[in-house]
Amino acid sequence: MTTRRELLKLGLYGSTAMLHLTGLKLDTWALSENKSPKVDPRVTPFQVDLPVPAFKTTVSPATLPGVPLFNDGIPTDYVSFNVQQTLAQILPGKKTLVWGYDGQVPGPSFQARLGRRLVARQQNSLPVNINVHHHGGHTQAASDGSALPEEEIEPGTFRDYIYDNDDDTGGFHWYHDHTLDQTGINVFMGLAGVYILTSDTIDALNLPKGAFDVPLVVQDRAFDANNQLAYNPFDHNGFIGNVFLVNGAVQPKFRVGNGKYRFRILNGSNARFYQISLSTGRPFQIIGSDGGLLKAPIEADQFRIAPGERVEFVVDFSFHTPGPNTHVFLNNTMIQKEGRGPDGVDPTQPFPLMRFDVLDTVTDISTVPPVLETNIPVFNPKESVITRTFEFNRSQGAWQVNGKFFDPTRVDATVKLNTTEIWRLRNGGGGWYHPVHIHRNEFQILDRNGIAPTGAESGLKDVFVLNPGDEIRVISKYTGEKQLGRYVFHCHNIEHEDMRMMGLWEVVK
Ligand code: C2O
Ligand code: CU
Ligand code: CU
């Protein structure tokens, strides 16, 4: 098999390189099928129960030959994944070939604690290169999974990722593939999972816990006539599917009690935006954003969530009388026909992503405290040493930042350790939406088109949606000696990212 580096030397990247690497034949992909905005006719909603991915259990480092060991007094846990293909029952009838961490889609959930190091071995048993990114983490460059070719895990080999968990706050992160030019197909095939970073302080908050704390990974997919995942590597605008999965199941049902639930929703779709609301129209409490809990809960009856974003919210089902006919739907009212971006919210066309069946009578002692996270860092614009401008633009049917395609050998910004910077992110036009993501840090949005952020955007963020015409200023401080090194930032419409809407930046002493 040709390696990634050899292909780069030949100047092959994007879809062409992907086809070379995977050996997939173009005619195995249903090229026209993922264009349809309508719902796949093979789907009957609410047939399967919502799968909740299990937490990954730790292993002894003695079982992992060659794994790094530490004697710096920081408690360290070890986990080990086998990244492999498997057959999953997604549609009725024929099973679907998927790629999953431990063969599961989504993968097992990380359960990490602030101040405890976590080492994850990722063994690649797939026929393609992979690269595992911890999205949302304050991660060392060597373990970040930043789409750099030298970081890739070739088939039959493994890599050990070190997660320091020395972030400012806990949070609802995720992990997913980040292989240069191939992230779209790799994530589409199933390489994504949840990473929950908590602490004693967060656990003491009396928010809904255990079975009442549920991640919801929302993704759209398309299937060919053979029930196989159909991805069009030549559609650079962004993949839009017509089958909706929550935690890997098609429009599932979830049995709940008449109490409060903490839902952590991740938009793990390649390019689709959602507008989330409940069929009852009832408000809920938004308690978290990309980078952890908010200062205080915010009452809302809907929110938008773009690819890569996370929103945590608490729903109270106690307004409902438990019974076999008590259903609440989690609706999407965002219309989106193509990768360019959402076409707008239409409340008259709610689409149920899943159904809550309120069946059980429970005693709910949880609360949503008026004060949630007290440790949110405040970045001071007066301390900013530089304001950088990055414009996200279209060129030659592909995607650029400041007029340049991503080059993994070119550093686009050099940041000095322990300084504060303001980054101005600007939409380059054409009616396109770009959910821009920056690695390594959490950020505060200073303003969007001159206006201070509201809602979940007022919390810590690592994905910033550039609507058409938008200009956003974000601020962060680049601390952490261990986090010196190279990282990327990019559009999280993964097809845009794969077609090079990405930049490289480096933290130096
Ligand atoms: Cu979620 Cu660079 O990615
Ligand atoms: Cu990331
Ligand atoms: Cu984009």
Short mmCIF file of C-alpha atoms and ligand atoms in Angstrom, two decimals:
data_model
loop_
_atom_site.label_atom_id
_atom_site.label_comp_id
_atom_site.label_asym_id
_atom_site.label_seq_id
_atom_site.Cartn_x
_atom_site.Cartn_y
_atom_site.Cartn_z
CA MET A 1 0.00 0.00 0.00
CA THR A 2 1.24 3.47 -0.84
CA THR A 3 1.83 5.53 2.27
CA ARG A 4 0.41 8.95 2.92
CA ARG A 5 3.85 10.55 2.73
CA GLU A 6 4.59 9.02 -0.66
CA LEU A 7 1.28 10.31 -1.96
CA LEU A 8 2.00 13.80 -0.66
CA LYS A 9 5.33 13.74 -2.45
CA LEU A 10 3.45 12.90 -5.63
CA GLY A 11 1.19 15.86 -4.95
CA LEU A 12 -1.84 13.64 -4.43
CA TYR A 13 -4.26 14.68 -1.74
CA GLY A 14 -7.97 14.96 -1.10
CA SER A 15 -10.32 12.42 -2.61
CA THR A 16 -7.76 11.05 -5.04
CA ALA A 17 -5.38 10.20 -2.23
CA MET A 18 -8.21 8.69 -0.23
CA LEU A 19 -9.11 6.35 -3.05
CA HIS A 20 -5.47 5.34 -3.48
CA LEU A 21 -5.08 4.65 0.21
CA THR A 22 -8.24 2.71 0.80
CA GLY A 23 -8.11 0.85 -2.48
CA LEU A 24 -11.84 1.51 -2.70
CA LYS A 25 -13.29 1.49 -6.16
CA LEU A 26 -15.26 4.52 -7.13
CA ASP A 27 -18.14 2.42 -8.37
CA THR A 28 -18.62 0.93 -4.91
CA TRP A 29 -19.93 4.29 -3.75
CA ALA A 30 -23.42 5.38 -4.55
CA LEU A 31 -22.35 8.74 -5.86
CA SER A 32 -25.74 10.22 -6.46
CA GLU A 33 -27.59 8.80 -3.48
CA ASN A 34 -26.43 11.19 -0.81
CA LYS A 35 -27.91 14.18 -2.58
CA SER A 36 -31.46 13.37 -1.65
CA PRO A 37 -32.85 15.61 1.08
CA LYS A 38 -35.75 13.31 1.79
CA VAL A 39 -35.80 10.60 4.39
CA ASP A 40 -34.64 7.17 3.36
CA PRO A 41 -37.80 5.07 2.74
CA ARG A 42 -36.25 2.01 4.39
CA VAL A 43 -36.35 3.71 7.77
CA THR A 44 -39.10 3.21 10.37
CA PRO A 45 -38.41 5.47 13.34
CA PHE A 46 -38.51 4.49 17.04
CA GLN A 47 -37.93 0.78 16.48
CA VAL A 48 -34.71 0.48 18.46
CA ASP A 49 -33.67 1.60 21.92
CA LEU A 50 -31.11 4.35 22.24
CA PRO A 51 -27.72 2.73 22.71
CA VAL A 52 -25.67 4.43 25.41
CA PRO A 53 -21.97 3.82 24.79
CA ALA A 54 -20.28 2.17 27.77
CA PHE A 55 -17.39 3.86 29.56
CA LYS A 56 -14.02 2.51 28.63
CA THR A 57 -12.51 0.53 31.49
CA THR A 58 -8.90 0.99 32.51
CA VAL A 59 -6.23 -1.68 32.18
CA SER A 60 -2.89 -2.26 33.86
CA PRO A 61 0.04 -0.73 31.95
CA ALA A 62 1.70 -4.14 32.29
CA THR A 63 -0.71 -5.38 29.61
CA LEU A 64 0.54 -2.74 27.15
CA PRO A 65 4.14 -3.49 26.14
CA GLY A 66 6.15 -0.34 25.51
CA VAL A 67 3.54 2.06 26.92
CA PRO A 68 5.00 5.21 28.56
CA LEU A 69 5.28 5.00 32.33
CA PHE A 70 5.49 7.99 34.65
CA ASN A 71 6.92 8.57 38.10
CA ASP A 72 6.03 12.24 38.52
CA GLY A 73 3.38 11.56 41.12
CA ILE A 74 0.49 12.34 38.79
CA PRO A 75 -2.03 9.49 38.92
CA THR A 76 -2.20 7.81 35.52
CA ASP A 77 -4.83 5.54 34.02
CA TYR A 78 -4.44 3.38 30.95
CA VAL A 79 -6.97 2.34 28.34
CA SER A 80 -6.53 0.37 25.14
CA PHE A 81 -8.57 0.47 21.95
CA ASN A 82 -8.64 -1.74 18.91
CA VAL A 83 -9.82 0.26 15.91
CA GLN A 84 -11.49 -2.20 13.62
CA GLN A 85 -14.19 -2.83 11.10
CA THR A 86 -17.34 -4.64 12.04
CA LEU A 87 -20.86 -5.26 10.78
CA ALA A 88 -23.58 -3.22 12.46
CA GLN A 89 -27.33 -3.64 12.26
CA ILE A 90 -28.39 -0.11 11.31
CA LEU A 91 -31.07 -0.56 8.66
CA PRO A 92 -33.45 -3.52 8.60
CA GLY A 93 -32.02 -6.45 6.65
CA LYS A 94 -28.42 -6.52 5.55
CA LYS A 95 -25.82 -5.34 8.05
CA THR A 96 -23.60 -2.35 7.37
CA LEU A 97 -19.81 -2.38 7.35
CA VAL A 98 -18.59 0.27 9.79
CA TRP A 99 -15.25 1.35 11.27
CA GLY A 100 -15.29 1.80 15.01
CA TYR A 101 -13.10 2.28 18.07
CA ASP A 102 -13.29 -1.24 19.51
CA GLY A 103 -15.63 -1.88 16.58
CA GLN A 104 -18.32 0.28 18.20
CA VAL A 105 -20.12 3.26 16.67
CA PRO A 106 -19.88 5.60 18.50
CA GLY A 107 -16.81 4.29 20.28
CA PRO A 108 -16.69 3.62 24.04
CA SER A 109 -16.83 6.82 26.11
CA PHE A 110 -13.77 8.17 27.84
CA GLN A 111 -14.30 8.99 31.49
CA ALA A 112 -11.51 11.31 32.56
CA ARG A 113 -10.88 13.44 35.64
CA LEU A 114 -9.10 16.75 35.96
CA GLY A 115 -5.63 16.19 37.39
CA ARG A 116 -5.50 12.50 36.37
CA ARG A 117 -3.51 11.58 33.33
CA LEU A 118 -5.02 9.15 30.85
CA VAL A 119 -2.96 7.19 28.37
CA ALA A 120 -4.85 5.67 25.45
CA ARG A 121 -3.35 3.05 23.16
CA GLN A 122 -4.97 3.00 19.74
CA GLN A 123 -4.23 -0.14 17.78
CA ASN A 124 -5.10 0.26 14.11
CA SER A 125 -6.69 -2.90 12.72
CA LEU A 126 -8.28 -1.04 9.80
CA PRO A 127 -6.99 -1.21 6.23
CA VAL A 128 -6.43 2.58 6.23
CA ASN A 129 -4.29 5.06 8.13
CA ILE A 130 -5.91 6.70 11.13
CA ASN A 131 -5.11 9.60 13.47
CA VAL A 132 -7.05 10.07 16.69
CA HIS A 133 -7.88 13.62 17.74
CA HIS A 134 -9.07 14.63 21.22
CA HIS A 135 -11.44 17.47 20.36
CA GLY A 136 -11.80 19.95 23.22
CA GLY A 137 -8.81 18.82 25.24
CA HIS A 138 -5.79 20.80 26.44
CA THR A 139 -3.66 18.19 24.77
CA GLN A 140 0.08 17.86 24.12
CA ALA A 141 0.92 18.34 20.46
CA ALA A 142 2.26 14.81 20.10
CA SER A 143 -1.04 13.41 21.36
CA ASP A 144 -3.44 15.88 19.77
CA GLY A 145 -4.01 14.09 16.48
CA SER A 146 -3.66 17.26 14.43
CA ALA A 147 -3.94 15.96 10.83
CA LEU A 148 -0.16 15.92 10.43
CA PRO A 149 1.00 13.07 8.19
CA GLU A 150 3.83 12.10 10.55
CA GLU A 151 1.28 11.38 13.32
CA GLU A 152 -0.69 8.81 11.39
CA ILE A 153 -1.09 5.26 12.62
CA GLU A 154 -0.52 2.89 9.74
CA PRO A 155 -2.46 -0.38 9.52
CA GLY A 156 -1.16 -2.99 11.94
CA THR A 157 0.57 -0.45 14.20
CA PHE A 158 -0.42 1.51 17.30
CA ARG A 159 0.12 4.86 18.92
CA ASP A 160 -0.07 5.85 22.59
CA TYR A 161 -1.85 9.14 23.26
CA ILE A 162 -1.20 10.99 26.50
CA TYR A 163 -4.05 13.10 27.83
CA ASP A 164 -2.91 15.28 30.72
CA ASN A 165 -6.42 16.48 31.64
CA ASP A 166 -4.89 19.69 32.99
CA ASP A 167 -7.61 21.83 31.40
CA ASP A 168 -9.09 24.82 33.23
CA THR A 169 -12.50 23.16 33.44
CA GLY A 170 -14.11 19.80 32.87
CA GLY A 171 -16.14 19.39 29.72
CA PHE A 172 -17.96 17.33 27.17
CA HIS A 173 -15.23 16.63 24.62
CA TRP A 174 -15.12 14.05 21.91
CA TYR A 175 -12.58 12.05 20.00
CA HIS A 176 -12.63 11.33 16.32
CA ASP A 177 -10.46 10.54 13.37
CA HIS A 178 -8.32 13.34 11.95
CA THR A 179 -6.35 11.73 9.14
CA LEU A 180 -5.17 14.27 6.59
CA ASP A 181 -7.57 14.40 3.63
CA GLN A 182 -9.49 11.37 4.90
CA THR A 183 -11.20 12.64 8.01
CA GLY A 184 -14.53 12.90 6.19
CA ILE A 185 -14.70 9.28 5.16
CA ASN A 186 -13.15 7.98 8.38
CA VAL A 187 -15.62 9.81 10.62
CA PHE A 188 -18.45 8.92 8.24
CA MET A 189 -17.53 5.24 8.57
CA GLY A 190 -17.88 5.53 12.35
CA LEU A 191 -14.68 6.82 13.94
CA ALA A 192 -16.04 9.08 16.67
CA GLY A 193 -16.80 8.83 20.37
CA VAL A 194 -17.37 10.84 23.51
CA TYR A 195 -14.79 12.10 26.02
CA ILE A 196 -16.19 13.24 29.34
CA LEU A 197 -13.84 15.20 31.57
CA THR A 198 -15.12 15.68 35.09
CA SER A 199 -13.90 16.57 38.57
CA ASP A 200 -14.94 16.19 42.21
CA THR A 201 -16.32 19.74 42.13
CA ILE A 202 -18.47 18.98 39.08
CA ASP A 203 -19.62 15.68 40.56
CA ALA A 204 -20.67 17.50 43.74
CA LEU A 205 -23.07 19.76 41.82
CA ASN A 206 -26.13 17.51 42.22
CA LEU A 207 -26.92 17.63 38.50
CA PRO A 208 -28.62 14.51 37.11
CA LYS A 209 -26.10 11.65 37.26
CA GLY A 210 -25.51 8.08 36.23
CA ALA A 211 -28.39 6.75 34.12
CA PHE A 212 -29.77 10.31 34.09
CA ASP A 213 -26.67 11.73 32.38
CA VAL A 214 -26.80 10.68 28.74
CA PRO A 215 -24.65 11.62 25.73
CA LEU A 216 -26.48 12.01 22.41
CA VAL A 217 -24.24 11.81 19.33
CA VAL A 218 -26.28 13.05 16.38
CA GLN A 219 -25.16 12.15 12.85
CA ASP A 220 -26.67 11.95 9.39
CA ARG A 221 -25.77 9.18 6.99
CA ALA A 222 -26.72 7.81 3.58
CA PHE A 223 -26.90 4.18 2.51
CA ASP A 224 -26.68 2.50 -0.86
CA ALA A 225 -29.10 -0.14 -2.14
CA ASN A 226 -27.02 -2.76 -0.33
CA ASN A 227 -27.41 -1.09 3.10
CA GLN A 228 -23.78 0.06 2.93
CA LEU A 229 -22.63 3.54 3.90
CA ALA A 230 -22.56 5.72 0.80
CA TYR A 231 -20.06 8.56 0.81
CA ASN A 232 -19.20 10.68 -2.16
CA PRO A 233 -15.51 11.60 -1.92
CA PHE A 234 -15.88 14.05 -4.79
CA ASP A 235 -18.50 16.21 -3.13
CA HIS A 236 -16.37 18.92 -1.58
CA ASN A 237 -19.30 21.00 -0.39
CA GLY A 238 -20.13 18.90 2.62
CA PHE A 239 -21.91 15.60 3.15
CA ILE A 240 -25.66 15.74 3.79
CA GLY A 241 -27.40 12.45 4.58
CA ASN A 242 -30.99 11.26 4.71
CA VAL A 243 -30.83 8.82 7.63
CA PHE A 244 -30.53 10.21 11.15
CA LEU A 245 -28.64 8.39 13.87
CA VAL A 246 -28.43 9.07 17.57
CA ASN A 247 -25.61 7.09 19.21
CA GLY A 248 -25.42 4.98 16.06
CA ALA A 249 -29.12 3.98 16.00
CA VAL A 250 -31.69 5.24 13.51
CA GLN A 251 -34.16 7.62 15.24
CA PRO A 252 -34.19 5.58 18.45
CA LYS A 253 -36.57 5.57 21.40
CA PHE A 254 -35.38 6.07 24.95
CA ARG A 255 -37.26 5.01 28.07
CA VAL A 256 -37.15 7.73 30.71
CA GLY A 257 -38.67 8.47 34.09
CA ASN A 258 -40.59 11.56 35.15
CA GLY A 259 -37.48 13.32 36.40
CA LYS A 260 -34.61 15.45 35.18
CA TYR A 261 -32.06 14.25 32.66
CA ARG A 262 -28.74 15.79 31.69
CA PHE A 263 -28.30 15.39 27.95
CA ARG A 264 -24.95 16.08 26.33
CA ILE A 265 -25.54 16.52 22.65
CA LEU A 266 -22.71 16.35 20.15
CA ASN A 267 -23.21 17.19 16.51
CA GLY A 268 -20.96 14.52 15.04
CA SER A 269 -22.23 15.08 11.50
CA ASN A 270 -19.83 15.95 8.72
CA ALA A 271 -21.67 19.06 7.48
CA ARG A 272 -25.24 19.19 8.77
CA PHE A 273 -26.54 21.78 11.26
CA TYR A 274 -29.47 21.06 13.56
CA GLN A 275 -31.99 23.20 15.42
CA ILE A 276 -32.90 21.24 18.53
CA SER A 277 -36.17 21.56 20.44
CA LEU A 278 -38.70 19.38 22.27
CA SER A 279 -42.05 18.45 20.70
CA THR A 280 -43.79 19.80 23.81
CA GLY A 281 -42.32 23.24 23.17
CA ARG A 282 -41.27 23.23 26.82
CA PRO A 283 -38.13 25.09 27.76
CA PHE A 284 -35.09 23.34 29.19
CA GLN A 285 -31.93 24.51 30.92
CA ILE A 286 -28.78 24.87 28.84
CA ILE A 287 -25.93 24.14 31.25
CA GLY A 288 -22.88 23.59 29.07
CA SER A 289 -21.12 24.53 25.86
CA ASP A 290 -18.09 23.10 24.03
CA GLY A 291 -15.69 23.82 26.88
CA GLY A 292 -17.68 22.71 29.90
CA LEU A 293 -20.38 24.00 32.20
CA LEU A 294 -21.61 27.56 31.91
CA LYS A 295 -21.39 30.01 34.82
CA ALA A 296 -25.14 29.71 35.23
CA PRO A 297 -27.93 27.79 33.48
CA ILE A 298 -29.77 29.48 30.63
CA GLU A 299 -33.41 28.73 29.94
CA ALA A 300 -34.15 28.11 26.26
CA ASP A 301 -36.67 26.26 24.13
CA GLN A 302 -34.30 25.62 21.21
CA PHE A 303 -30.72 25.96 20.09
CA ARG A 304 -28.65 25.53 16.96
CA ILE A 305 -25.78 23.06 16.91
CA ALA A 306 -23.18 22.94 14.14
CA PRO A 307 -20.74 20.16 13.25
CA GLY A 308 -18.25 19.67 16.09
CA GLU A 309 -20.24 21.69 18.64
CA ARG A 310 -21.56 20.39 21.95
CA VAL A 311 -24.41 21.63 24.08
CA GLU A 312 -25.39 20.24 27.47
CA PHE A 313 -28.97 20.71 28.61
CA VAL A 314 -31.26 19.45 31.34
CA VAL A 315 -34.77 18.33 30.44
CA ASP A 316 -37.37 17.91 33.17
CA PHE A 317 -39.89 15.18 32.34
CA SER A 318 -41.78 15.65 35.60
CA PHE A 319 -44.44 17.66 33.78
CA HIS A 320 -45.61 14.45 32.15
CA THR A 321 -47.68 11.63 33.57
CA PRO A 322 -45.81 8.40 32.96
CA GLY A 323 -47.64 6.02 30.66
CA PRO A 324 -47.35 4.04 27.44
CA ASN A 325 -48.60 6.95 25.36
CA THR A 326 -46.48 9.67 26.94
CA HIS A 327 -43.98 10.55 24.25
CA VAL A 328 -41.70 13.55 23.90
CA PHE A 329 -39.75 13.96 20.69
CA LEU A 330 -36.35 15.52 20.28
CA ASN A 331 -36.93 17.52 17.12
CA ASN A 332 -34.76 19.05 14.46
CA THR A 333 -36.36 22.01 12.71
CA MET A 334 -33.33 23.05 10.66
CA ILE A 335 -33.77 22.60 6.94
CA GLN A 336 -30.56 21.85 5.08
CA LYS A 337 -30.36 20.59 1.53
CA GLU A 338 -26.65 20.84 0.80
CA GLY A 339 -23.24 21.36 2.31
CA ARG A 340 -23.25 25.10 1.77
CA GLY A 341 -25.05 25.48 5.07
CA PRO A 342 -28.48 25.43 6.68
CA ASP A 343 -31.43 26.89 4.78
CA GLY A 344 -33.16 28.09 7.92
CA VAL A 345 -35.43 26.96 10.73
CA ASP A 346 -38.94 25.82 9.83
CA PRO A 347 -40.96 25.13 12.99
CA THR A 348 -43.79 23.73 10.84
CA GLN A 349 -41.54 20.86 9.71
CA PRO A 350 -40.22 19.26 12.89
CA PHE A 351 -38.20 16.11 12.26
CA PRO A 352 -37.97 13.73 15.24
CA LEU A 353 -34.37 12.67 15.83
CA MET A 354 -35.47 10.44 18.69
CA ARG A 355 -38.38 9.77 21.04
CA PHE A 356 -38.45 9.84 24.82
CA ASP A 357 -40.94 7.38 26.26
CA VAL A 358 -41.92 8.67 29.69
CA LEU A 359 -42.82 5.36 31.34
CA ASP A 360 -41.30 5.27 34.80
CA THR A 361 -42.10 7.00 38.04
CA VAL A 362 -38.86 8.05 39.66
CA THR A 363 -37.76 9.97 42.72
CA ASP A 364 -35.64 12.80 41.43
CA ILE A 365 -33.40 14.51 43.95
CA SER A 366 -31.22 16.23 41.35
CA THR A 367 -31.23 19.98 40.90
CA VAL A 368 -29.93 22.50 38.40
CA PRO A 369 -27.89 24.76 40.67
CA PRO A 370 -28.00 28.52 39.92
CA VAL A 371 -24.19 28.58 39.88
CA LEU A 372 -22.49 25.91 37.78
CA GLU A 373 -18.82 26.52 36.87
CA THR A 374 -16.90 29.01 39.01
CA ASN A 375 -13.52 28.37 37.42
CA ILE A 376 -14.08 29.72 33.90
CA PRO A 377 -10.92 31.59 32.89
CA VAL A 378 -11.40 35.22 31.93
CA PHE A 379 -9.10 36.22 29.11
CA ASN A 380 -8.25 39.89 29.11
CA PRO A 381 -8.25 41.61 25.70
CA LYS A 382 -5.86 44.22 27.11
CA GLU A 383 -3.28 41.46 27.58
CA SER A 384 -3.52 40.39 23.96
CA VAL A 385 -0.13 40.64 22.26
CA ILE A 386 -1.46 40.32 18.70
CA THR A 387 -4.69 40.19 16.73
CA ARG A 388 -4.51 37.70 13.87
CA THR A 389 -7.00 37.62 11.02
CA PHE A 390 -8.01 34.41 9.29
CA GLU A 391 -10.41 34.52 6.38
CA PHE A 392 -12.12 31.30 5.30
CA ASN A 393 -12.66 31.34 1.56
CA ARG A 394 -13.51 29.13 -1.41
CA SER A 395 -11.11 28.70 -4.29
CA GLN A 396 -10.94 26.32 -7.27
CA GLY A 397 -13.85 24.30 -5.91
CA ALA A 398 -11.91 23.71 -2.69
CA TRP A 399 -11.24 25.59 0.51
CA GLN A 400 -8.63 27.95 1.83
CA VAL A 401 -7.65 30.05 4.82
CA ASN A 402 -6.23 33.47 3.90
CA GLY A 403 -5.99 32.37 0.29
CA LYS A 404 -3.87 29.29 1.04
CA PHE A 405 -4.56 25.59 1.02
CA PHE A 406 -3.42 23.69 4.12
CA ASP A 407 0.19 22.65 3.95
CA PRO A 408 1.29 20.44 6.85
CA THR A 409 4.86 21.72 6.45
CA ARG A 410 3.98 25.43 6.63
CA VAL A 411 3.39 27.13 10.00
CA ASP A 412 0.74 29.83 9.59
CA ALA A 413 0.96 31.34 13.07
CA THR A 414 3.62 31.22 15.77
CA VAL A 415 2.25 31.81 19.26
CA LYS A 416 4.41 32.56 22.29
CA LEU A 417 3.78 30.44 25.36
CA ASN A 418 1.96 32.23 28.20
CA THR A 419 0.65 35.02 26.03
CA THR A 420 -2.90 36.02 25.18
CA GLU A 421 -3.99 36.43 21.56
CA ILE A 422 -7.10 37.57 19.75
CA TRP A 423 -7.99 35.74 16.55
CA ARG A 424 -10.37 37.39 14.13
CA LEU A 425 -12.18 34.74 12.08
CA ARG A 426 -13.85 36.01 8.96
CA ASN A 427 -16.20 34.43 6.45
CA GLY A 428 -14.81 34.81 2.93
CA GLY A 429 -18.26 34.97 1.33
CA GLY A 430 -20.32 33.03 -1.18
CA GLY A 431 -23.14 32.20 1.22
CA TRP A 432 -21.13 29.39 2.79
CA TYR A 433 -21.19 28.48 6.47
CA HIS A 434 -17.92 27.52 8.17
CA PRO A 435 -17.95 26.08 11.69
CA VAL A 436 -14.34 26.94 12.52
CA HIS A 437 -12.55 24.85 15.15
CA ILE A 438 -9.26 25.62 16.90
CA HIS A 439 -7.36 22.85 18.65
CA ARG A 440 -5.63 22.75 22.06
CA ASN A 441 -7.45 25.50 23.91
CA GLU A 442 -10.86 26.70 24.92
CA PHE A 443 -11.77 30.23 23.89
CA GLN A 444 -14.09 33.03 24.74
CA ILE A 445 -15.96 34.72 21.94
CA LEU A 446 -15.37 38.45 22.37
CA ASP A 447 -17.89 39.43 19.76
CA ARG A 448 -19.73 38.27 16.67
CA ASN A 449 -20.08 41.13 14.19
CA GLY A 450 -19.38 43.48 17.04
CA ILE A 451 -22.02 42.04 19.36
CA ALA A 452 -21.22 40.14 22.56
CA PRO A 453 -22.21 36.47 22.52
CA THR A 454 -25.36 35.13 24.15
CA GLY A 455 -26.68 31.71 25.12
CA ALA A 456 -24.31 28.73 24.98
CA GLU A 457 -21.90 30.90 22.97
CA SER A 458 -21.17 32.89 26.11
CA GLY A 459 -19.42 29.85 27.60
CA LEU A 460 -16.05 28.40 26.68
CA LYS A 461 -15.98 27.44 23.01
CA ASP A 462 -13.76 25.67 20.53
CA VAL A 463 -16.09 25.74 17.50
CA PHE A 464 -17.23 29.09 16.12
CA VAL A 465 -19.84 29.16 13.38
CA LEU A 466 -19.09 31.69 10.68
CA ASN A 467 -22.48 32.43 9.18
CA PRO A 468 -22.39 34.18 5.80
CA GLY A 469 -20.84 37.61 6.29
CA ASP A 470 -19.72 36.94 9.86
CA GLU A 471 -16.63 38.13 11.60
CA ILE A 472 -15.94 36.71 15.05
CA ARG A 473 -13.22 37.65 17.50
CA VAL A 474 -12.07 34.95 19.89
CA ILE A 475 -9.54 35.15 22.68
CA SER A 476 -7.42 32.66 24.59
CA LYS A 477 -4.23 32.37 26.58
CA TYR A 478 -1.68 29.79 25.52
CA THR A 479 -0.46 28.26 28.76
CA GLY A 480 1.05 24.88 29.56
CA GLU A 481 4.74 24.03 28.97
CA LYS A 482 3.74 20.51 28.01
CA GLN A 483 1.56 21.94 25.25
CA LEU A 484 4.39 23.47 23.21
CA GLY A 485 4.26 22.38 19.60
CA ARG A 486 2.14 22.24 16.48
CA TYR A 487 -1.63 22.24 16.22
CA VAL A 488 -4.22 22.92 13.55
CA PHE A 489 -7.35 25.00 13.17
CA HIS A 490 -9.86 24.31 10.44
CA CYS A 491 -13.42 24.31 9.26
CA HIS A 492 -15.36 21.47 10.93
CA ASN A 493 -17.47 20.94 7.86
CA ILE A 494 -15.24 17.93 7.40
CA GLU A 495 -15.35 18.01 3.61
CA HIS A 496 -14.09 21.60 3.74
CA GLU A 497 -11.39 20.50 6.16
CA ASP A 498 -10.35 17.59 3.93
CA MET A 499 -10.22 19.92 0.96
CA ARG A 500 -7.68 21.96 2.84
CA MET A 501 -9.53 24.65 4.78
CA MET A 502 -7.04 24.29 7.59
CA GLY A 503 -4.08 26.14 9.06
CA LEU A 504 -1.11 25.09 11.16
CA TRP A 505 0.00 27.03 14.23
CA GLU A 506 2.74 26.48 16.72
CA VAL A 507 3.24 27.35 20.37
CA VAL A 508 6.87 28.22 21.07
CA LYS A 509 8.86 29.36 24.12
CU1 C2O B 1 -13.10 17.88 15.89
CU2 C2O B 1 -9.63 19.22 14.34
O1 C2O B 1 -11.39 18.46 15.05
CU CU B 2 -10.23 19.57 17.89
CU CU B 3 -16.32 25.39 5.85
#
